[in-house]
PDB file of C-alpha atoms in Angstrom:
ATOM      1  CA  MET A1070       0.003   0.022  -0.002  1.00  0.00           C
ATOM      2  CA  ASP A1071       1.242   3.500  -0.854  1.00  0.00           C
ATOM      3  CA  PRO A1072       1.405   5.476   2.388  1.00  0.00           C
ATOM      4  CA  SER A1073      -0.647   8.277   0.873  1.00  0.00           C
ATOM      5  CA  ASP A1074      -3.403   5.777   0.150  1.00  0.00           C
ATOM      6  CA  PHE A1075      -3.416   4.725   3.785  1.00  0.00           C
ATOM      7  CA  PHE A1076      -3.593   8.353   5.031  1.00  0.00           C
ATOM      8  CA  THR A1077      -6.499   9.211   2.699  1.00  0.00           C
ATOM      9  CA  ALA A1078      -8.471   6.108   3.397  1.00  0.00           C
ATOM     10  CA  SER A1079     -10.332   7.957   6.191  1.00  0.00           C
ATOM     11  CA  ARG A1080     -10.504  11.677   6.937  1.00  0.00           C
ATOM     12  CA  VAL A1081     -10.386  11.273  10.686  1.00  0.00           C
ATOM     13  CA  LEU A1082      -7.817   8.957  12.331  1.00  0.00           C
ATOM     14  CA  ILE A1083      -8.468   8.502  16.036  1.00  0.00           C
ATOM     15  CA  VAL A1084      -5.459   7.135  18.034  1.00  0.00           C
ATOM     16  CA  ALA A1085      -6.458   5.415  21.281  1.00  0.00           C
ATOM     17  CA  GLY A1086      -4.996   3.013  23.801  1.00  0.00           C
ATOM     18  CA  LYS A1087      -4.263   2.469  27.411  1.00  0.00           C
ATOM     19  CA  GLY A1088      -2.627   5.281  29.259  1.00  0.00           C
ATOM     20  CA  GLY A1089       1.205   5.116  29.083  1.00  0.00           C
ATOM     21  CA  VAL A1090       1.452   3.209  25.813  1.00  0.00           C
ATOM     22  CA  GLY A1091       2.673   6.270  23.879  1.00  0.00           C
ATOM     23  CA  LYS A1092      -0.425   7.358  22.005  1.00  0.00           C
ATOM     24  CA  THR A1093       0.750  10.961  21.699  1.00  0.00           C
ATOM     25  CA  THR A1094       4.112   9.910  20.349  1.00  0.00           C
ATOM     26  CA  VAL A1095       2.335   7.608  17.780  1.00  0.00           C
ATOM     27  CA  SER A1096      -0.071  10.450  16.874  1.00  0.00           C
ATOM     28  CA  ALA A1097       2.816  12.821  16.313  1.00  0.00           C
ATOM     29  CA  ALA A1098       4.797  10.259  14.242  1.00  0.00           C
ATOM     30  CA  LEU A1099       1.703   9.556  12.156  1.00  0.00           C
ATOM     31  CA  GLY A1100       1.379  13.289  11.612  1.00  0.00           C
ATOM     32  CA  VAL A1101       4.973  13.627  10.419  1.00  0.00           C
ATOM     33  CA  ALA A1102       4.662  10.571   8.122  1.00  0.00           C
ATOM     34  CA  ALA A1103       1.352  11.864   6.682  1.00  0.00           C
ATOM     35  CA  SER A1104       2.837  15.293   5.936  1.00  0.00           C
ATOM     36  CA  ARG A1105       5.767  13.611   4.229  1.00  0.00           C
ATOM     37  CA  ALA A1106       3.268  11.791   1.979  1.00  0.00           C
ATOM     38  CA  GLY A1107       1.990  15.142   0.865  1.00  0.00           C
ATOM     39  CA  ILE A1108      -1.147  15.146   3.030  1.00  0.00           C
ATOM     40  CA  ASP A1109      -2.373  18.319   4.643  1.00  0.00           C
ATOM     41  CA  THR A1110      -2.642  17.080   8.178  1.00  0.00           C
ATOM     42  CA  LEU A1111      -4.084  18.417  11.477  1.00  0.00           C
ATOM     43  CA  LEU A1112      -3.113  16.963  14.827  1.00  0.00           C
ATOM     44  CA  VAL A1113      -5.791  17.342  17.443  1.00  0.00           C
ATOM     45  CA  GLU A1114      -5.307  17.173  21.204  1.00  0.00           C
ATOM     46  CA  ILE A1115      -8.284  16.861  23.576  1.00  0.00           C
ATOM     47  CA  GLU A1116      -8.360  19.254  26.453  1.00  0.00           C
ATOM     48  CA  GLY A1117      -6.216  18.412  29.502  1.00  0.00           C
ATOM     49  CA  LYS A1118      -3.466  16.806  27.401  1.00  0.00           C
ATOM     50  CA  ARG A1119      -0.010  18.312  26.895  1.00  0.00           C
ATOM     51  CA  GLY A1120       1.926  15.671  24.930  1.00  0.00           C
ATOM     52  CA  LEU A1121       2.344  17.643  21.643  1.00  0.00           C
ATOM     53  CA  ALA A1122       3.754  20.640  23.470  1.00  0.00           C
ATOM     54  CA  THR A1123       6.454  18.338  24.778  1.00  0.00           C
ATOM     55  CA  VAL A1124       7.163  16.289  21.616  1.00  0.00           C
ATOM     56  CA  PHE A1125       7.297  19.251  19.216  1.00  0.00           C
ATOM     57  CA  GLU A1126       9.001  21.659  21.675  1.00  0.00           C
ATOM     58  CA  SER A1127      12.195  22.779  19.935  1.00  0.00           C
ATOM     59  CA  SER A1128      13.938  24.089  23.065  1.00  0.00           C
ATOM     60  CA  ASP A1129      15.834  21.914  25.464  1.00  0.00           C
ATOM     61  CA  GLU A1130      14.123  23.605  28.339  1.00  0.00           C
ATOM     62  CA  PRO A1131      11.245  21.660  29.912  1.00  0.00           C
ATOM     63  CA  VAL A1132       7.650  22.661  29.049  1.00  0.00           C
ATOM     64  CA  THR A1133       6.263  25.096  31.603  1.00  0.00           C
ATOM     65  CA  ASP A1134       2.980  24.818  33.369  1.00  0.00           C
ATOM     66  CA  ASP A1135       1.594  27.794  31.607  1.00  0.00           C
ATOM     67  CA  HIS A1136      -1.561  26.029  30.160  1.00  0.00           C
ATOM     68  CA  SER A1137      -2.245  28.830  27.714  1.00  0.00           C
ATOM     69  CA  ALA A1138       0.873  27.680  25.801  1.00  0.00           C
ATOM     70  CA  LEU A1139      -0.636  24.253  25.410  1.00  0.00           C
ATOM     71  CA  HIS A1140      -3.857  25.422  23.648  1.00  0.00           C
ATOM     72  CA  TYR A1141      -2.822  25.295  20.049  1.00  0.00           C
ATOM     73  CA  ASP A1142      -5.097  26.901  17.484  1.00  0.00           C
ATOM     74  CA  GLY A1143      -3.820  25.726  14.143  1.00  0.00           C
ATOM     75  CA  THR A1144      -0.120  26.039  14.966  1.00  0.00           C
ATOM     76  CA  GLU A1145       2.021  25.117  12.058  1.00  0.00           C
ATOM     77  CA  LEU A1146       4.531  22.446  12.873  1.00  0.00           C
ATOM     78  CA  ILE A1147       5.755  21.619   9.388  1.00  0.00           C
ATOM     79  CA  ALA A1148       5.404  24.074   6.516  1.00  0.00           C
ATOM     80  CA  PRO A1149       4.115  22.660   3.217  1.00  0.00           C
ATOM     81  CA  ASP A1150       6.602  22.239   0.369  1.00  0.00           C
ATOM     82  CA  PRO A1151       4.795  21.258  -2.778  1.00  0.00           C
ATOM     83  CA  ASP A1152       7.981  20.897  -4.762  1.00  0.00           C
ATOM     84  CA  ALA A1153       9.206  18.322  -2.345  1.00  0.00           C
ATOM     85  CA  GLY A1154       5.785  16.678  -1.996  1.00  0.00           C
ATOM     86  CA  GLN A1155       5.634  17.839   1.633  1.00  0.00           C
ATOM     87  CA  GLY A1156       2.237  18.447   3.118  1.00  0.00           C
ATOM     88  CA  ARG A1157       1.413  20.923   5.943  1.00  0.00           C
ATOM     89  CA  LEU A1158       1.240  19.698   9.503  1.00  0.00           C
ATOM     90  CA  ARG A1159      -0.664  21.774  12.066  1.00  0.00           C
ATOM     91  CA  ALA A1160      -1.801  21.160  15.645  1.00  0.00           C
ATOM     92  CA  ARG A1161      -4.633  22.431  17.728  1.00  0.00           C
ATOM     93  CA  THR A1162      -6.472  21.570  20.938  1.00  0.00           C
ATOM     94  CA  ILE A1163     -10.227  21.173  21.346  1.00  0.00           C
ATOM     95  CA  ARG A1164     -11.763  22.212  24.694  1.00  0.00           C
ATOM     96  CA  ALA A1165     -15.376  21.421  25.364  1.00  0.00           C
ATOM     97  CA  ASP A1166     -16.242  24.829  26.631  1.00  0.00           C
ATOM     98  CA  ALA A1167     -14.679  26.584  23.606  1.00  0.00           C
ATOM     99  CA  ALA A1168     -16.246  24.169  21.126  1.00  0.00           C
ATOM    100  CA  LEU A1169     -19.655  24.854  22.742  1.00  0.00           C
ATOM    101  CA  MET A1170     -19.184  28.561  22.434  1.00  0.00           C
ATOM    102  CA  ASP A1171     -18.246  28.128  18.813  1.00  0.00           C
ATOM    103  CA  TYR A1172     -21.317  26.046  18.162  1.00  0.00           C
ATOM    104  CA  LEU A1173     -23.639  28.545  19.824  1.00  0.00           C
ATOM    105  CA  GLU A1174     -22.202  31.551  18.045  1.00  0.00           C
ATOM    106  CA  GLU A1175     -22.336  29.767  14.689  1.00  0.00           C
ATOM    107  CA  HIS A1176     -26.086  29.290  15.287  1.00  0.00           C
ATOM    108  CA  GLY A1177     -26.737  32.894  16.069  1.00  0.00           C
ATOM    109  CA  LEU A1178     -26.591  32.581  19.846  1.00  0.00           C
ATOM    110  CA  ARG A1179     -23.629  34.787  20.654  1.00  0.00           C
ATOM    111  CA  GLY A1180     -25.420  36.388  23.524  1.00  0.00           C
ATOM    112  CA  PHE A1181     -26.415  33.166  25.083  1.00  0.00           C
ATOM    113  CA  ALA A1182     -22.837  31.912  24.624  1.00  0.00           C
ATOM    114  CA  LYS A1183     -21.467  34.914  26.588  1.00  0.00           C
ATOM    115  CA  THR A1184     -23.977  34.267  29.295  1.00  0.00           C
ATOM    116  CA  LEU A1185     -22.904  30.675  29.587  1.00  0.00           C
ATOM    117  CA  THR A1186     -19.301  31.694  29.735  1.00  0.00           C
ATOM    118  CA  ARG A1187     -19.968  34.276  32.489  1.00  0.00           C
ATOM    119  CA  LEU A1188     -21.966  31.854  34.545  1.00  0.00           C
ATOM    120  CA  GLN A1189     -19.617  28.935  33.914  1.00  0.00           C
ATOM    121  CA  VAL A1190     -22.510  26.394  33.509  1.00  0.00           C
ATOM    122  CA  LEU A1191     -20.855  23.957  31.171  1.00  0.00           C
ATOM    123  CA  ASP A1192     -19.941  21.531  34.041  1.00  0.00           C
ATOM    124  CA  THR A1193     -23.569  21.764  35.295  1.00  0.00           C
ATOM    125  CA  LEU A1194     -24.902  21.010  31.809  1.00  0.00           C
ATOM    126  CA  ALA A1195     -22.425  18.136  31.446  1.00  0.00           C
ATOM    127  CA  THR A1196     -23.384  16.614  34.780  1.00  0.00           C
ATOM    128  CA  SER A1197     -27.126  16.797  33.919  1.00  0.00           C
ATOM    129  CA  THR A1198     -26.513  15.279  30.476  1.00  0.00           C
ATOM    130  CA  PRO A1199     -23.917  12.473  30.538  1.00  0.00           C
ATOM    131  CA  GLY A1200     -21.810  12.341  27.443  1.00  0.00           C
ATOM    132  CA  LEU A1201     -22.589  15.907  26.486  1.00  0.00           C
ATOM    133  CA  LYS A1202     -18.920  17.109  26.846  1.00  0.00           C
ATOM    134  CA  ASP A1203     -17.663  14.310  24.668  1.00  0.00           C
ATOM    135  CA  LEU A1204     -20.392  14.991  22.071  1.00  0.00           C
ATOM    136  CA  ILE A1205     -19.391  18.621  21.986  1.00  0.00           C
ATOM    137  CA  VAL A1206     -15.738  17.785  21.230  1.00  0.00           C
ATOM    138  CA  LEU A1207     -16.684  15.121  18.727  1.00  0.00           C
ATOM    139  CA  GLY A1208     -19.022  17.641  17.178  1.00  0.00           C
ATOM    140  CA  LYS A1209     -16.167  20.041  16.646  1.00  0.00           C
ATOM    141  CA  ILE A1210     -14.034  17.337  15.126  1.00  0.00           C
ATOM    142  CA  LYS A1211     -17.025  16.440  12.845  1.00  0.00           C
ATOM    143  CA  GLN A1212     -17.221  20.114  11.831  1.00  0.00           C
ATOM    144  CA  LEU A1213     -13.528  20.213  10.922  1.00  0.00           C
ATOM    145  CA  GLU A1214     -13.945  17.033   8.907  1.00  0.00           C
ATOM    146  CA  THR A1215     -17.023  18.295   7.127  1.00  0.00           C
ATOM    147  CA  THR A1216     -15.553  21.595   6.198  1.00  0.00           C
ATOM    148  CA  ARG A1217     -12.296  19.898   5.037  1.00  0.00           C
ATOM    149  CA  ASP A1218     -10.171  21.892   7.422  1.00  0.00           C
ATOM    150  CA  ALA A1219      -7.408  19.403   6.481  1.00  0.00           C
ATOM    151  CA  ASP A1220      -7.107  16.375   4.362  1.00  0.00           C
ATOM    152  CA  LEU A1221      -6.420  14.298   7.442  1.00  0.00           C
ATOM    153  CA  ILE A1222      -7.236  14.873  11.018  1.00  0.00           C
ATOM    154  CA  ILE A1223      -5.407  12.802  13.582  1.00  0.00           C
ATOM    155  CA  VAL A1224      -7.017  12.764  16.995  1.00  0.00           C
ATOM    156  CA  ASP A1225      -4.965  12.014  20.100  1.00  0.00           C
ATOM    157  CA  ALA A1226      -7.912  10.377  21.917  1.00  0.00           C
ATOM    158  CA  PRO A1227      -8.346   9.792  25.675  1.00  0.00           C
ATOM    159  CA  ALA A1228      -7.002   6.638  27.330  1.00  0.00           C
ATOM    160  CA  SER A1229      -8.882   3.571  26.298  1.00  0.00           C
ATOM    161  CA  GLY A1230     -11.157   3.388  29.270  1.00  0.00           C
ATOM    162  CA  HIS A1231     -12.361   6.893  28.506  1.00  0.00           C
ATOM    163  CA  ALA A1232     -12.020   6.443  24.777  1.00  0.00           C
ATOM    164  CA  ILE A1233     -14.849   3.985  24.710  1.00  0.00           C
ATOM    165  CA  ALA A1234     -17.210   6.310  26.604  1.00  0.00           C
ATOM    166  CA  PHE A1235     -15.896   9.183  24.455  1.00  0.00           C
ATOM    167  CA  LEU A1236     -16.713   7.450  21.222  1.00  0.00           C
ATOM    168  CA  ARG A1237     -20.001   6.005  22.243  1.00  0.00           C
ATOM    169  CA  ALA A1238     -21.307   9.385  23.570  1.00  0.00           C
ATOM    170  CA  ALA A1239     -23.210  10.028  20.346  1.00  0.00           C
ATOM    171  CA  ALA A1240     -24.940   6.613  20.394  1.00  0.00           C
ATOM    172  CA  GLY A1241     -25.831   7.149  24.051  1.00  0.00           C
ATOM    173  CA  LEU A1242     -27.367  10.459  23.536  1.00  0.00           C
ATOM    174  CA  GLN A1243     -29.271   9.076  20.554  1.00  0.00           C
ATOM    175  CA  GLY A1244     -30.887   6.677  22.968  1.00  0.00           C
ATOM    176  CA  THR A1245     -31.952   9.355  25.467  1.00  0.00           C
ATOM    177  CA  ILE A1246     -32.803  12.427  23.425  1.00  0.00           C
ATOM    178  CA  ASP A1247     -35.464  12.287  20.705  1.00  0.00           C
ATOM    179  CA  THR A1248     -35.368  15.808  19.139  1.00  0.00           C
ATOM    180  CA  GLY A1249     -33.536  19.106  19.137  1.00  0.00           C
ATOM    181  CA  PRO A1250     -29.965  20.291  18.399  1.00  0.00           C
ATOM    182  CA  ILE A1251     -28.278  17.744  20.733  1.00  0.00           C
ATOM    183  CA  ARG A1252     -30.018  14.893  18.916  1.00  0.00           C
ATOM    184  CA  ARG A1253     -29.028  16.313  15.551  1.00  0.00           C
ATOM    185  CA  GLN A1254     -25.469  16.650  16.667  1.00  0.00           C
ATOM    186  CA  ALA A1255     -25.497  13.084  17.951  1.00  0.00           C
ATOM    187  CA  ASP A1256     -26.930  11.788  14.683  1.00  0.00           C
ATOM    188  CA  GLU A1257     -24.257  13.634  12.678  1.00  0.00           C
ATOM    189  CA  VAL A1258     -21.467  12.517  14.903  1.00  0.00           C
ATOM    190  CA  ALA A1259     -22.613   8.886  14.817  1.00  0.00           C
ATOM    191  CA  ALA A1260     -22.827   9.012  10.980  1.00  0.00           C
ATOM    192  CA  MET A1261     -19.186  10.159  10.817  1.00  0.00           C
ATOM    193  CA  LEU A1262     -17.926   7.489  13.242  1.00  0.00           C
ATOM    194  CA  THR A1263     -19.761   4.632  11.444  1.00  0.00           C
ATOM    195  CA  ASP A1264     -18.483   5.599   7.922  1.00  0.00           C
ATOM    196  CA  PRO A1265     -15.099   4.059   7.313  1.00  0.00           C
ATOM    197  CA  GLU A1266     -14.336   6.747   4.708  1.00  0.00           C
ATOM    198  CA  ARG A1267     -14.750   9.400   7.343  1.00  0.00           C
ATOM    199  CA  ALA A1268     -13.347   7.884  10.483  1.00  0.00           C
ATOM    200  CA  GLN A1269     -11.285   4.967  11.774  1.00  0.00           C
ATOM    201  CA  VAL A1270      -9.482   4.023  15.025  1.00  0.00           C
ATOM    202  CA  LEU A1271      -5.828   3.036  15.359  1.00  0.00           C
ATOM    203  CA  LEU A1272      -5.324   1.323  18.694  1.00  0.00           C
ATOM    204  CA  VAL A1273      -1.921   1.499  20.352  1.00  0.00           C
ATOM    205  CA  THR A1274      -0.343  -0.935  22.845  1.00  0.00           C
ATOM    206  CA  LEU A1275       2.925  -2.039  24.254  1.00  0.00           C
ATOM    207  CA  ALA A1276       3.993  -5.641  23.724  1.00  0.00           C
ATOM    208  CA  GLU A1277       3.047  -6.432  27.333  1.00  0.00           C
ATOM    209  CA  GLU A1278       0.230  -8.606  28.724  1.00  0.00           C
ATOM    210  CA  THR A1279      -1.948  -6.042  30.348  1.00  0.00           C
ATOM    211  CA  PRO A1280      -1.907  -3.393  27.546  1.00  0.00           C
ATOM    212  CA  VAL A1281      -2.524  -6.203  24.949  1.00  0.00           C
ATOM    213  CA  ASN A1282      -5.513  -7.421  26.948  1.00  0.00           C
ATOM    214  CA  GLU A1283      -6.946  -3.915  27.106  1.00  0.00           C
ATOM    215  CA  LEU A1284      -6.409  -3.309  23.407  1.00  0.00           C
ATOM    216  CA  VAL A1285      -8.206  -6.505  22.557  1.00  0.00           C
ATOM    217  CA  GLU A1286     -11.138  -5.679  24.799  1.00  0.00           C
ATOM    218  CA  THR A1287     -11.250  -2.115  23.490  1.00  0.00           C
ATOM    219  CA  ALA A1288     -11.278  -3.245  19.851  1.00  0.00           C
ATOM    220  CA  TYR A1289     -14.282  -5.464  20.294  1.00  0.00           C
ATOM    221  CA  ALA A1290     -16.117  -2.948  22.353  1.00  0.00           C
ATOM    222  CA  LEU A1291     -15.595  -0.273  19.804  1.00  0.00           C
ATOM    223  CA  GLU A1292     -16.795  -2.570  17.014  1.00  0.00           C
ATOM    224  CA  ASP A1293     -19.846  -3.697  18.962  1.00  0.00           C
ATOM    225  CA  GLU A1294     -20.865  -0.472  20.632  1.00  0.00           C
ATOM    226  CA  VAL A1295     -19.698   2.203  18.268  1.00  0.00           C
ATOM    227  CA  GLY A1296     -19.511   0.504  14.906  1.00  0.00           C
ATOM    228  CA  ILE A1297     -16.288   2.334  14.004  1.00  0.00           C
ATOM    229  CA  SER A1298     -13.695   0.781  11.656  1.00  0.00           C
ATOM    230  CA  LEU A1299     -10.362  -0.311  13.050  1.00  0.00           C
ATOM    231  CA  GLY A1300      -7.079   0.240  11.296  1.00  0.00           C
ATOM    232  CA  PRO A1301      -3.808  -1.720  12.077  1.00  0.00           C
ATOM    233  CA  ALA A1302      -2.796  -2.148  15.725  1.00  0.00           C
ATOM    234  CA  VAL A1303       0.225  -0.200  16.584  1.00  0.00           C
ATOM    235  CA  VAL A1304       2.628  -1.953  18.924  1.00  0.00           C
ATOM    236  CA  ASN A1305       4.864   0.709  20.449  1.00  0.00           C
ATOM    237  CA  GLY A1306       8.144   0.340  22.352  1.00  0.00           C
ATOM    238  CA  VAL A1307       9.466  -2.785  20.546  1.00  0.00           C
ATOM    239  CA  PHE A1308      13.127  -3.564  21.387  1.00  0.00           C
ATOM    240  CA  PRO A1309      15.302  -2.996  18.214  1.00  0.00           C
ATOM    241  CA  GLU A1310      16.964  -6.133  16.906  1.00  0.00           C
ATOM    242  CA  ALA A1311      20.400  -4.578  17.371  1.00  0.00           C
ATOM    243  CA  VAL A1312      19.716  -4.437  21.117  1.00  0.00           C
ATOM    244  CA  ALA A1313      18.037  -7.740  21.496  1.00  0.00           C
ATOM    245  CA  SER A1314      20.684  -9.712  19.568  1.00  0.00           C
ATOM    246  CA  THR A1315      23.712  -8.291  21.402  1.00  0.00           C
ATOM    247  CA  THR A1316      26.271 -11.120  22.063  1.00  0.00           C
ATOM    248  CA  THR A1317      29.119 -11.352  24.494  1.00  0.00           C
ATOM    249  CA  SER A1318      31.723 -12.330  21.841  1.00  0.00           C
ATOM    250  CA  ARG A1319      33.477  -9.052  22.238  1.00  0.00           C
ATOM    251  CA  THR A1320      34.002  -9.507  25.928  1.00  0.00           C
ATOM    252  CA  SER A1321      36.388 -12.465  25.736  1.00  0.00           C
ATOM    253  CA  LYS A1322      39.434 -10.220  26.394  1.00  0.00           C
ATOM    254  CA  VAL A1323      38.018  -8.074  29.194  1.00  0.00           C
ATOM    255  CA  ASP A1324      37.740  -8.389  32.893  1.00  0.00           C
ATOM    256  CA  PRO A1325      35.672 -11.557  33.812  1.00  0.00           C
ATOM    257  CA  ALA A1326      33.292  -9.444  36.014  1.00  0.00           C
ATOM    258  CA  LEU A1327      32.643  -7.116  33.126  1.00  0.00           C
ATOM    259  CA  ALA A1328      32.120 -10.047  30.707  1.00  0.00           C
ATOM    260  CA  SER A1329      29.685 -11.508  33.201  1.00  0.00           C
ATOM    261  CA  ALA A1330      27.791  -8.216  33.437  1.00  0.00           C
ATOM    262  CA  ALA A1331      27.628  -8.001  29.643  1.00  0.00           C
ATOM    263  CA  ALA A1332      26.328 -11.569  29.474  1.00  0.00           C
ATOM    264  CA  ASP A1333      23.631 -10.795  32.031  1.00  0.00           C
ATOM    265  CA  ALA A1334      22.609  -7.692  30.065  1.00  0.00           C
ATOM    266  CA  THR A1335      22.383  -9.729  26.869  1.00  0.00           C
ATOM    267  CA  ASN A1336      20.275 -12.335  28.499  1.00  0.00           C
ATOM    268  CA  HIS A1337      18.006  -9.657  29.932  1.00  0.00           C
ATOM    269  CA  TRP A1338      17.378  -8.007  26.503  1.00  0.00           C
ATOM    270  CA  LEU A1339      16.904 -11.305  24.811  1.00  0.00           C
ATOM    271  CA  ALA A1340      14.385 -12.344  27.407  1.00  0.00           C
ATOM    272  CA  ARG A1341      12.512  -8.969  27.017  1.00  0.00           C
ATOM    273  CA  ALA A1342      12.484  -9.295  23.292  1.00  0.00           C
ATOM    274  CA  ALA A1343      11.268 -12.906  23.449  1.00  0.00           C
ATOM    275  CA  GLY A1344       8.476 -11.797  25.832  1.00  0.00           C
ATOM    276  CA  GLN A1345       7.439  -9.013  23.482  1.00  0.00           C
ATOM    277  CA  GLN A1346       7.270 -11.472  20.579  1.00  0.00           C
ATOM    278  CA  VAL A1347       4.978 -13.755  22.654  1.00  0.00           C
ATOM    279  CA  GLN A1348       2.590 -10.839  23.291  1.00  0.00           C
ATOM    280  CA  ARG A1349       2.672  -9.751  19.648  1.00  0.00           C
ATOM    281  CA  ASP A1350       1.870 -13.307  18.513  1.00  0.00           C
ATOM    282  CA  ARG A1351      -0.999 -13.516  21.062  1.00  0.00           C
ATOM    283  CA  LEU A1352      -2.333 -10.143  19.826  1.00  0.00           C
ATOM    284  CA  ALA A1353      -2.257 -11.474  16.268  1.00  0.00           C
ATOM    285  CA  ASP A1354      -4.155 -14.635  17.389  1.00  0.00           C
ATOM    286  CA  GLU A1355      -6.788 -12.763  19.307  1.00  0.00           C
ATOM    287  CA  LEU A1356      -7.353  -9.809  16.998  1.00  0.00           C
ATOM    288  CA  PRO A1357      -7.448 -10.067  13.205  1.00  0.00           C
ATOM    289  CA  LEU A1358      -5.543  -6.791  12.556  1.00  0.00           C
ATOM    290  CA  GLU A1359      -2.277  -6.205  10.851  1.00  0.00           C
ATOM    291  CA  GLN A1360       0.339  -4.780  13.140  1.00  0.00           C
ATOM    292  CA  LEU A1361       2.599  -1.720  12.816  1.00  0.00           C
ATOM    293  CA  THR A1362       5.549  -1.659  15.171  1.00  0.00           C
ATOM    294  CA  LEU A1363       7.572   1.222  16.520  1.00  0.00           C
ATOM    295  CA  SER A1364      11.025   0.720  18.154  1.00  0.00           C
ATOM    296  CA  ARG A1365      11.710   1.499  21.722  1.00  0.00           C
ATOM    297  CA  ARG A1366      13.394   4.912  22.162  1.00  0.00           C
ATOM    298  CA  PHE A1367      16.012   5.032  24.887  1.00  0.00           C
ATOM    299  CA  ALA A1368      15.635   8.671  25.876  1.00  0.00           C
ATOM    300  CA  THR A1369      13.912  10.443  28.689  1.00  0.00           C
ATOM    301  CA  ARG A1370      12.339  12.926  26.328  1.00  0.00           C
ATOM    302  CA  LEU A1371      11.585  12.438  22.627  1.00  0.00           C
ATOM    303  CA  GLY A1372      12.354  15.229  20.133  1.00  0.00           C
ATOM    304  CA  ARG A1373      12.042  15.903  16.454  1.00  0.00           C
ATOM    305  CA  GLU A1374      14.823  13.508  15.399  1.00  0.00           C
ATOM    306  CA  ASP A1375      13.068  10.739  17.220  1.00  0.00           C
ATOM    307  CA  LEU A1376       9.827  11.578  15.498  1.00  0.00           C
ATOM    308  CA  ASP A1377      11.491  11.655  12.098  1.00  0.00           C
ATOM    309  CA  GLU A1378      12.974   8.116  12.727  1.00  0.00           C
ATOM    310  CA  LEU A1379       9.559   6.767  13.998  1.00  0.00           C
ATOM    311  CA  ALA A1380       7.913   8.350  10.861  1.00  0.00           C
ATOM    312  CA  ASP A1381      10.430   6.488   8.729  1.00  0.00           C
ATOM    313  CA  GLU A1382       9.532   3.221  10.463  1.00  0.00           C
ATOM    314  CA  LEU A1383       5.826   3.829   9.916  1.00  0.00           C
ATOM    315  CA  THR A1384       6.187   4.793   6.217  1.00  0.00           C
ATOM    316  CA  GLU A1385       8.265   1.636   5.499  1.00  0.00           C
ATOM    317  CA  GLN A1386       5.750  -0.638   7.136  1.00  0.00           C
ATOM    318  CA  LEU A1387       2.756   1.026   5.484  1.00  0.00           C
ATOM    319  CA  ARG A1388       4.192   0.087   2.147  1.00  0.00           C
ATOM    320  CA  SER A1389       3.818  -3.567   3.269  1.00  0.00           C
ATOM    321  CA  LEU A1390       0.241  -3.386   4.438  1.00  0.00           C
ATOM    322  CA  ARG A1391      -2.219  -5.608   2.660  1.00  0.00           C
ATOM    323  CA  PHE A1392      -5.280  -3.660   3.662  1.00  0.00           C
ATOM    324  CA  GLY A1393      -6.204  -0.492   5.382  1.00  0.00           C
ATOM    325  CA  VAL A1394      -9.214  -0.744   7.716  1.00  0.00           C
ATOM    326  CA  THR A1395     -11.658  -3.413   8.909  1.00  0.00           C
ATOM    327  CA  THR A1396     -15.367  -2.951   8.692  1.00  0.00           C
TER     328      THR A1396
END
């Protein structure tokens, strides 16, 4: 498969998985790979997250706690270069309160929107209507998709436990509200999520027992309860072959204690790599999805060089895919 075909198979790519498996890193790497394929791409973070601010931060200084700096609004991360076949990559955050204000203003309710802002009643509305906040965010994503704000929208979704509730918010509200603007929004969001040409989910996991278990459970829950298409499973943090296959042959002329330590390290990495392969095989047996793998990065903080290398890995593997999404 040509990478550009993969990135244009659906207009919204939702990246989800258990907390701590590297969803934000995968989302960012997908964004870089898509822009390299000439796709005009928008990375979307849901409120409360701060991953993109870290991954794309050019300075070596740590990201501050100034939350205003984390609310992107179409920030350009990679400039388009048509001559080189490079697409634009932008990032933005979507906050439920801001998305609601946008919706009300677009429907001629600017004064009401200002009143809601002044009274800070969104939390009260959300409490009285479960799923409303998630629907508001999904509605904004749907608007961006409908208006073709970008060729591809990559959403860094909440952790898998919340991701299921997040994605089934529309169906839940369809079952409780019969008429009105909330019902129309729920219908439109549900239509987007169940159309494989408009949306699909990429689930991310580590090659470990618990994350793999959660990915499998999430995959079937999303298919059964949301009806959304699933793309390849992304297995993150796989130990590179160069690390796993280290031998002690070079330690024959060094101190025995050092040679013993090297041998122990080798056995450790070999055991970790073997354990990862067991989990990858189990994932393949339990879930009929192709797998994309990303290598383990041995750094406390990832930067653009890491993202470029991960994007290279994704691009190479996408060329070998036999199919794009399941229905």
